[in-house]
PDB file of C-alpha atoms in Angstrom:
ATOM      1  CA  ASN A1360     150.132  97.343  57.548  1.00  0.00           C
ATOM      2  CA  ASN A1361     146.903  99.098  58.449  1.00  0.00           C
ATOM      3  CA  TYR A1362     148.120 102.538  57.285  1.00  0.00           C
ATOM      4  CA  GLN A1363     148.969 101.591  53.743  1.00  0.00           C
ATOM      5  CA  HIS A1364     146.737 103.247  51.124  1.00  0.00           C
ATOM      6  CA  GLU A1365     144.248 104.347  53.793  1.00  0.00           C
ATOM      7  CA  HIS A1366     142.348 106.870  51.651  1.00  0.00           C
ATOM      8  CA  SER A1367     145.466 108.919  50.909  1.00  0.00           C
ATOM      9  CA  THR A1368     144.815 112.416  49.580  1.00  0.00           C
ATOM     10  CA  ASN A1369     146.799 114.490  47.170  1.00  0.00           C
ATOM     11  CA  GLY A1370     148.282 116.552  49.995  1.00  0.00           C
ATOM     12  CA  ALA A1371     151.866 116.771  51.192  1.00  0.00           C
ATOM     13  CA  TYR A1372     153.449 117.622  54.569  1.00  0.00           C
ATOM     14  CA  PHE A1373     156.560 118.173  56.598  1.00  0.00           C
ATOM     15  CA  ILE A1374     156.578 116.963  60.200  1.00  0.00           C
ATOM     16  CA  GLY A1375     159.308 117.722  62.690  1.00  0.00           C
ATOM     17  CA  LYS A1376     160.750 120.094  65.201  1.00  0.00           C
ATOM     18  CA  MET A1377     160.586 123.690  64.002  1.00  0.00           C
ATOM     19  CA  LEU A1378     164.306 124.350  63.696  1.00  0.00           C
ATOM     20  CA  TRP A1379     166.024 125.966  60.723  1.00  0.00           C
ATOM     21  CA  GLN A1380     168.642 123.193  60.981  1.00  0.00           C
ATOM     22  CA  LYS A1381     165.971 120.697  59.829  1.00  0.00           C
ATOM     23  CA  GLY A1382     166.242 122.103  56.297  1.00  0.00           C
ATOM     24  CA  LEU A1383     163.247 124.402  56.492  1.00  0.00           C
ATOM     25  CA  ASP A1384     165.029 127.242  54.691  1.00  0.00           C
ATOM     26  CA  GLU A1385     165.663 124.776  51.828  1.00  0.00           C
ATOM     27  CA  LEU A1386     162.021 123.640  52.024  1.00  0.00           C
ATOM     28  CA  GLY A1387     160.913 127.236  51.622  1.00  0.00           C
ATOM     29  CA  HIS A1388     163.143 127.645  48.576  1.00  0.00           C
ATOM     30  CA  LEU A1389     161.898 124.392  47.015  1.00  0.00           C
ATOM     31  CA  LEU A1390     158.229 125.172  47.655  1.00  0.00           C
ATOM     32  CA  THR A1391     158.714 128.662  46.183  1.00  0.00           C
ATOM     33  CA  LYS A1392     160.153 127.186  42.981  1.00  0.00           C
ATOM     34  CA  THR A1393     157.306 124.603  42.888  1.00  0.00           C
ATOM     35  CA  GLN A1394     154.662 127.264  43.405  1.00  0.00           C
ATOM     36  CA  GLN A1395     156.200 129.365  40.592  1.00  0.00           C
ATOM     37  CA  ALA A1396     156.240 126.344  38.295  1.00  0.00           C
ATOM     38  CA  TYR A1397     152.535 125.854  38.958  1.00  0.00           C
ATOM     39  CA  GLY A1398     151.461 129.388  38.225  1.00  0.00           C
ATOM     40  CA  GLY A1399     151.553 130.780  41.741  1.00  0.00           C
ATOM     41  CA  HIS A1400     149.843 128.025  43.706  1.00  0.00           C
ATOM     42  CA  LEU A1401     151.175 124.817  45.162  1.00  0.00           C
ATOM     43  CA  PRO A1402     149.419 121.764  43.763  1.00  0.00           C
ATOM     44  CA  GLY A1403     147.509 120.014  46.518  1.00  0.00           C
ATOM     45  CA  ILE A1404     147.511 120.895  50.177  1.00  0.00           C
ATOM     46  CA  PHE A1405     150.801 121.479  52.030  1.00  0.00           C
ATOM     47  CA  HIS A1406     150.913 121.308  55.809  1.00  0.00           C
ATOM     48  CA  ILE A1407     153.806 121.963  58.142  1.00  0.00           C
ATOM     49  CA  ILE A1408     153.349 120.010  61.341  1.00  0.00           C
ATOM     50  CA  GLY A1409     155.413 120.606  64.445  1.00  0.00           C
ATOM     51  CA  ASP A1410     156.464 122.981  67.118  1.00  0.00           C
ATOM     52  CA  GLY A1411     159.761 124.405  68.279  1.00  0.00           C
ATOM     53  CA  PRO A1412     161.844 127.456  69.052  1.00  0.00           C
ATOM     54  CA  HIS A1413     161.978 128.731  65.442  1.00  0.00           C
ATOM     55  CA  LEU A1414     158.245 128.285  64.648  1.00  0.00           C
ATOM     56  CA  GLU A1415     157.473 132.020  64.531  1.00  0.00           C
ATOM     57  CA  SER A1416     160.450 132.929  62.322  1.00  0.00           C
ATOM     58  CA  ILE A1417     159.797 129.989  59.995  1.00  0.00           C
ATOM     59  CA  SER A1418     156.095 130.889  59.731  1.00  0.00           C
ATOM     60  CA  ARG A1419     156.982 134.542  58.991  1.00  0.00           C
ATOM     61  CA  LYS A1420     159.516 133.515  56.344  1.00  0.00           C
ATOM     62  CA  PHE A1421     157.078 131.176  54.566  1.00  0.00           C
ATOM     63  CA  HIS A1422     154.333 133.785  54.595  1.00  0.00           C
ATOM     64  CA  HIS A1423     156.823 136.436  53.393  1.00  0.00           C
ATOM     65  CA  LEU A1424     157.660 134.085  50.477  1.00  0.00           C
ATOM     66  CA  GLY A1425     153.921 133.957  49.690  1.00  0.00           C
ATOM     67  CA  LEU A1426     153.804 130.211  50.178  1.00  0.00           C
ATOM     68  CA  ASP A1427     150.430 128.532  50.234  1.00  0.00           C
ATOM     69  CA  VAL A1428     151.069 126.431  53.346  1.00  0.00           C
ATOM     70  CA  SER A1429     149.279 125.778  56.608  1.00  0.00           C
ATOM     71  CA  PHE A1430     151.042 125.431  59.958  1.00  0.00           C
ATOM     72  CA  GLN A1431     149.341 122.815  62.088  1.00  0.00           C
ATOM     73  CA  GLY A1432     151.315 122.727  65.353  1.00  0.00           C
ATOM     74  CA  ARG A1433     152.442 119.617  67.173  1.00  0.00           C
ATOM     75  CA  MET A1434     150.889 116.269  66.243  1.00  0.00           C
ATOM     76  CA  ASP A1435     151.871 112.613  66.531  1.00  0.00           C
ATOM     77  CA  HIS A1436     152.767 111.129  63.130  1.00  0.00           C
ATOM     78  CA  ALA A1437     150.111 108.438  63.514  1.00  0.00           C
ATOM     79  CA  ASP A1438     147.487 111.187  63.879  1.00  0.00           C
ATOM     80  CA  VAL A1439     148.459 113.089  60.722  1.00  0.00           C
ATOM     81  CA  PRO A1440     145.692 113.197  58.135  1.00  0.00           C
ATOM     82  CA  PRO A1441     146.320 110.628  55.365  1.00  0.00           C
ATOM     83  CA  TYR A1442     148.373 112.825  53.075  1.00  0.00           C
ATOM     84  CA  ARG A1443     150.108 110.992  50.277  1.00  0.00           C
ATOM     85  CA  VAL A1444     153.535 112.685  50.449  1.00  0.00           C
ATOM     86  CA  LEU A1445     156.058 113.448  53.213  1.00  0.00           C
ATOM     87  CA  ILE A1446     158.827 115.885  52.384  1.00  0.00           C
ATOM     88  CA  ASN A1447     161.876 115.974  54.597  1.00  0.00           C
ATOM     89  CA  PRO A1448     164.651 118.303  53.386  1.00  0.00           C
ATOM     90  CA  SER A1449     166.868 117.678  56.446  1.00  0.00           C
ATOM     91  CA  LYS A1450     170.519 116.732  56.012  1.00  0.00           C
ATOM     92  CA  THR A1451     171.317 116.679  59.732  1.00  0.00           C
ATOM     93  CA  GLU A1452     169.847 113.321  60.757  1.00  0.00           C
ATOM     94  CA  VAL A1453     171.664 110.033  60.546  1.00  0.00           C
ATOM     95  CA  LEU A1454     168.511 107.980  60.026  1.00  0.00           C
ATOM     96  CA  CYS A1455     165.209 109.836  60.251  1.00  0.00           C
ATOM     97  CA  THR A1456     162.502 107.994  62.184  1.00  0.00           C
ATOM     98  CA  THR A1457     159.793 110.168  60.602  1.00  0.00           C
ATOM     99  CA  VAL A1458     160.820 109.021  57.150  1.00  0.00           C
ATOM    100  CA  SER A1459     160.788 105.369  58.277  1.00  0.00           C
ATOM    101  CA  GLU A1460     157.289 105.867  59.724  1.00  0.00           C
ATOM    102  CA  ALA A1461     155.999 107.486  56.502  1.00  0.00           C
ATOM    103  CA  LEU A1462     157.436 104.645  54.415  1.00  0.00           C
ATOM    104  CA  ALA A1463     155.811 102.081  56.707  1.00  0.00           C
ATOM    105  CA  MET A1464     152.509 103.963  56.366  1.00  0.00           C
ATOM    106  CA  GLY A1465     152.727 103.505  52.584  1.00  0.00           C
ATOM    107  CA  LYS A1466     153.417 107.175  51.751  1.00  0.00           C
ATOM    108  CA  TRP A1467     155.740 108.709  49.222  1.00  0.00           C
ATOM    109  CA  VAL A1468     158.753 110.369  50.774  1.00  0.00           C
ATOM    110  CA  ILE A1469     160.768 113.066  48.995  1.00  0.00           C
ATOM    111  CA  LEU A1470     164.307 113.480  50.273  1.00  0.00           C
ATOM    112  CA  PRO A1471     167.481 115.277  49.223  1.00  0.00           C
ATOM    113  CA  HIS A1472     170.354 113.314  47.768  1.00  0.00           C
ATOM    114  CA  HIS A1473     172.562 112.939  50.839  1.00  0.00           C
ATOM    115  CA  PRO A1474     174.511 110.121  52.552  1.00  0.00           C
ATOM    116  CA  SER A1475     172.070 110.194  55.501  1.00  0.00           C
ATOM    117  CA  ASN A1476     169.263 109.136  53.153  1.00  0.00           C
ATOM    118  CA  THR A1477     171.065 106.253  51.419  1.00  0.00           C
ATOM    119  CA  PHE A1478     169.193 103.597  53.439  1.00  0.00           C
ATOM    120  CA  PHE A1479     165.848 104.889  52.116  1.00  0.00           C
ATOM    121  CA  THR A1480     166.771 104.681  48.466  1.00  0.00           C
ATOM    122  CA  GLN A1481     165.925 100.943  48.408  1.00  0.00           C
ATOM    123  CA  PHE A1482     162.223 101.787  48.802  1.00  0.00           C
ATOM    124  CA  PRO A1483     160.190 102.374  45.633  1.00  0.00           C
ATOM    125  CA  THR A1484     158.204 105.085  47.441  1.00  0.00           C
ATOM    126  CA  CYS A1485     161.358 107.148  48.156  1.00  0.00           C
ATOM    127  CA  LEU A1486     162.003 109.872  45.604  1.00  0.00           C
ATOM    128  CA  ILE A1487     165.403 111.558  45.790  1.00  0.00           C
ATOM    129  CA  TYR A1488     166.212 115.004  44.358  1.00  0.00           C
ATOM    130  CA  LYS A1489     169.509 116.793  43.722  1.00  0.00           C
ATOM    131  CA  ASN A1490     168.097 120.176  42.648  1.00  0.00           C
ATOM    132  CA  HIS A1491     164.853 122.141  42.565  1.00  0.00           C
ATOM    133  CA  ASN A1492     163.880 120.804  39.096  1.00  0.00           C
ATOM    134  CA  GLN A1493     164.139 117.213  40.346  1.00  0.00           C
ATOM    135  CA  PHE A1494     162.204 118.217  43.460  1.00  0.00           C
ATOM    136  CA  ILE A1495     159.378 119.667  41.379  1.00  0.00           C
ATOM    137  CA  GLN A1496     159.233 116.527  39.248  1.00  0.00           C
ATOM    138  CA  ALA A1497     159.194 114.245  42.308  1.00  0.00           C
ATOM    139  CA  TYR A1498     156.548 116.392  44.018  1.00  0.00           C
ATOM    140  CA  SER A1499     154.302 116.391  40.977  1.00  0.00           C
ATOM    141  CA  TYR A1500     154.731 112.658  40.409  1.00  0.00           C
ATOM    142  CA  ALA A1501     153.968 111.770  44.012  1.00  0.00           C
ATOM    143  CA  LEU A1502     150.841 113.956  44.108  1.00  0.00           C
ATOM    144  CA  HIS A1503     149.481 112.328  40.971  1.00  0.00           C
ATOM    145  CA  HIS A1504     150.300 108.683  41.614  1.00  0.00           C
ATOM    146  CA  GLU A1505     149.320 106.269  44.349  1.00  0.00           C
ATOM    147  CA  PRO A1506     152.347 104.855  46.167  1.00  0.00           C
ATOM    148  CA  PRO A1507     152.984 101.222  45.273  1.00  0.00           C
ATOM    149  CA  PRO A1508     152.587  98.766  48.175  1.00  0.00           C
ATOM    150  CA  LEU A1509     155.796  97.728  49.851  1.00  0.00           C
ATOM    151  CA  SER A1510     156.852  94.096  49.559  1.00  0.00           C
ATOM    152  CA  ARG A1511     156.842  91.937  52.679  1.00  0.00           C
ATOM    153  CA  PHE A1512     160.663  92.076  52.670  1.00  0.00           C
ATOM    154  CA  LEU A1513     160.742  95.916  52.575  1.00  0.00           C
ATOM    155  CA  ARG A1514     158.076  96.156  55.284  1.00  0.00           C
ATOM    156  CA  HIS A1515     160.248  93.871  57.420  1.00  0.00           C
ATOM    157  CA  THR A1516     163.297  96.049  56.654  1.00  0.00           C
ATOM    158  CA  LEU A1517     161.506  98.901  58.474  1.00  0.00           C
ATOM    159  CA  SER A1518     160.802  96.825  61.581  1.00  0.00           C
ATOM    160  CA  TRP A1519     162.631  97.108  64.912  1.00  0.00           C
ATOM    161  CA  HIS A1520     163.585  93.453  64.535  1.00  0.00           C
ATOM    162  CA  ALA A1521     165.427  94.134  61.274  1.00  0.00           C
ATOM    163  CA  ALA A1522     167.009  97.324  62.693  1.00  0.00           C
ATOM    164  CA  THR A1523     168.263  95.421  65.724  1.00  0.00           C
ATOM    165  CA  HIS A1524     169.662  92.714  63.462  1.00  0.00           C
ATOM    166  CA  ARG A1525     171.545  95.295  61.347  1.00  0.00           C
ATOM    167  CA  PHE A1526     172.881  96.905  64.499  1.00  0.00           C
ATOM    168  CA  CYS A1527     174.130  93.573  65.849  1.00  0.00           C
ATOM    169  CA  GLN A1528     175.796  92.768  62.533  1.00  0.00           C
ATOM    170  CA  LEU A1529     177.529  96.124  62.517  1.00  0.00           C
ATOM    171  CA  THR A1530     178.756  95.800  66.113  1.00  0.00           C
ATOM    172  CA  ALA A1531     180.043  92.255  65.347  1.00  0.00           C
ATOM    173  CA  LYS A1532     182.047  93.639  62.390  1.00  0.00           C
ATOM    174  CA  VAL A1533     183.500  96.435  64.540  1.00  0.00           C
ATOM    175  CA  SER A1534     184.365  93.952  67.261  1.00  0.00           C
ATOM    176  CA  THR A1535     186.069  91.611  64.771  1.00  0.00           C
ATOM    177  CA  LYS A1536     188.133  94.484  63.336  1.00  0.00           C
ATOM    178  CA  LYS A1537     189.236  95.561  66.838  1.00  0.00           C
ATOM    179  CA  LYS A1538     190.288  91.963  67.687  1.00  0.00           C
ATOM    180  CA  LYS A1539     192.294  91.709  64.464  1.00  0.00           C
ATOM    181  CA  LYS A1540     194.076  94.999  65.201  1.00  0.00           C
ATOM    182  CA  SER A1541     194.916  93.992  68.787  1.00  0.00           C
ATOM    183  CA  THR A1542     196.405  90.641  67.718  1.00  0.00           C
ATOM    184  CA  ALA A1543     198.425  92.142  64.830  1.00  0.00           C
TER     185      ALA A1543
END
């Protein structure tokens, strides 16, 4: 894994389409609470990367909240500077590719407690929060600690090969259940 621990900085970022549905209102709330906990400034650098139909209203809202963030526009995840922490507050995705990419790159990921994030909880670099206090703790921890390297097994778990295998196992189970119902 050529990304892992590649001079990671103490910065954090969100990357995704600029839509309120991606949890950006929640992100604004969480960053406001974090900034208040740190005396009015976010620890480290926080960048918001992406483009989309709600970019202007999201930018206005974050600046209105007085958040110390930088909007970077569209960028491929592989080209993102080597920040240590990805934050993805979205609860609308079944399995977020961006989170998988960040884990494979050896970064911390901070995610809300939600069924769509259950798969990621097996990774030691995934920090889950249920409220703003847990978010602040996870954010602080991730900024001040290097992410541990993933085991060979966990790196494989993120591969397309492993994903295809899980998909085939699931479809086989569904097929077996349908056959049992039709013969009953």
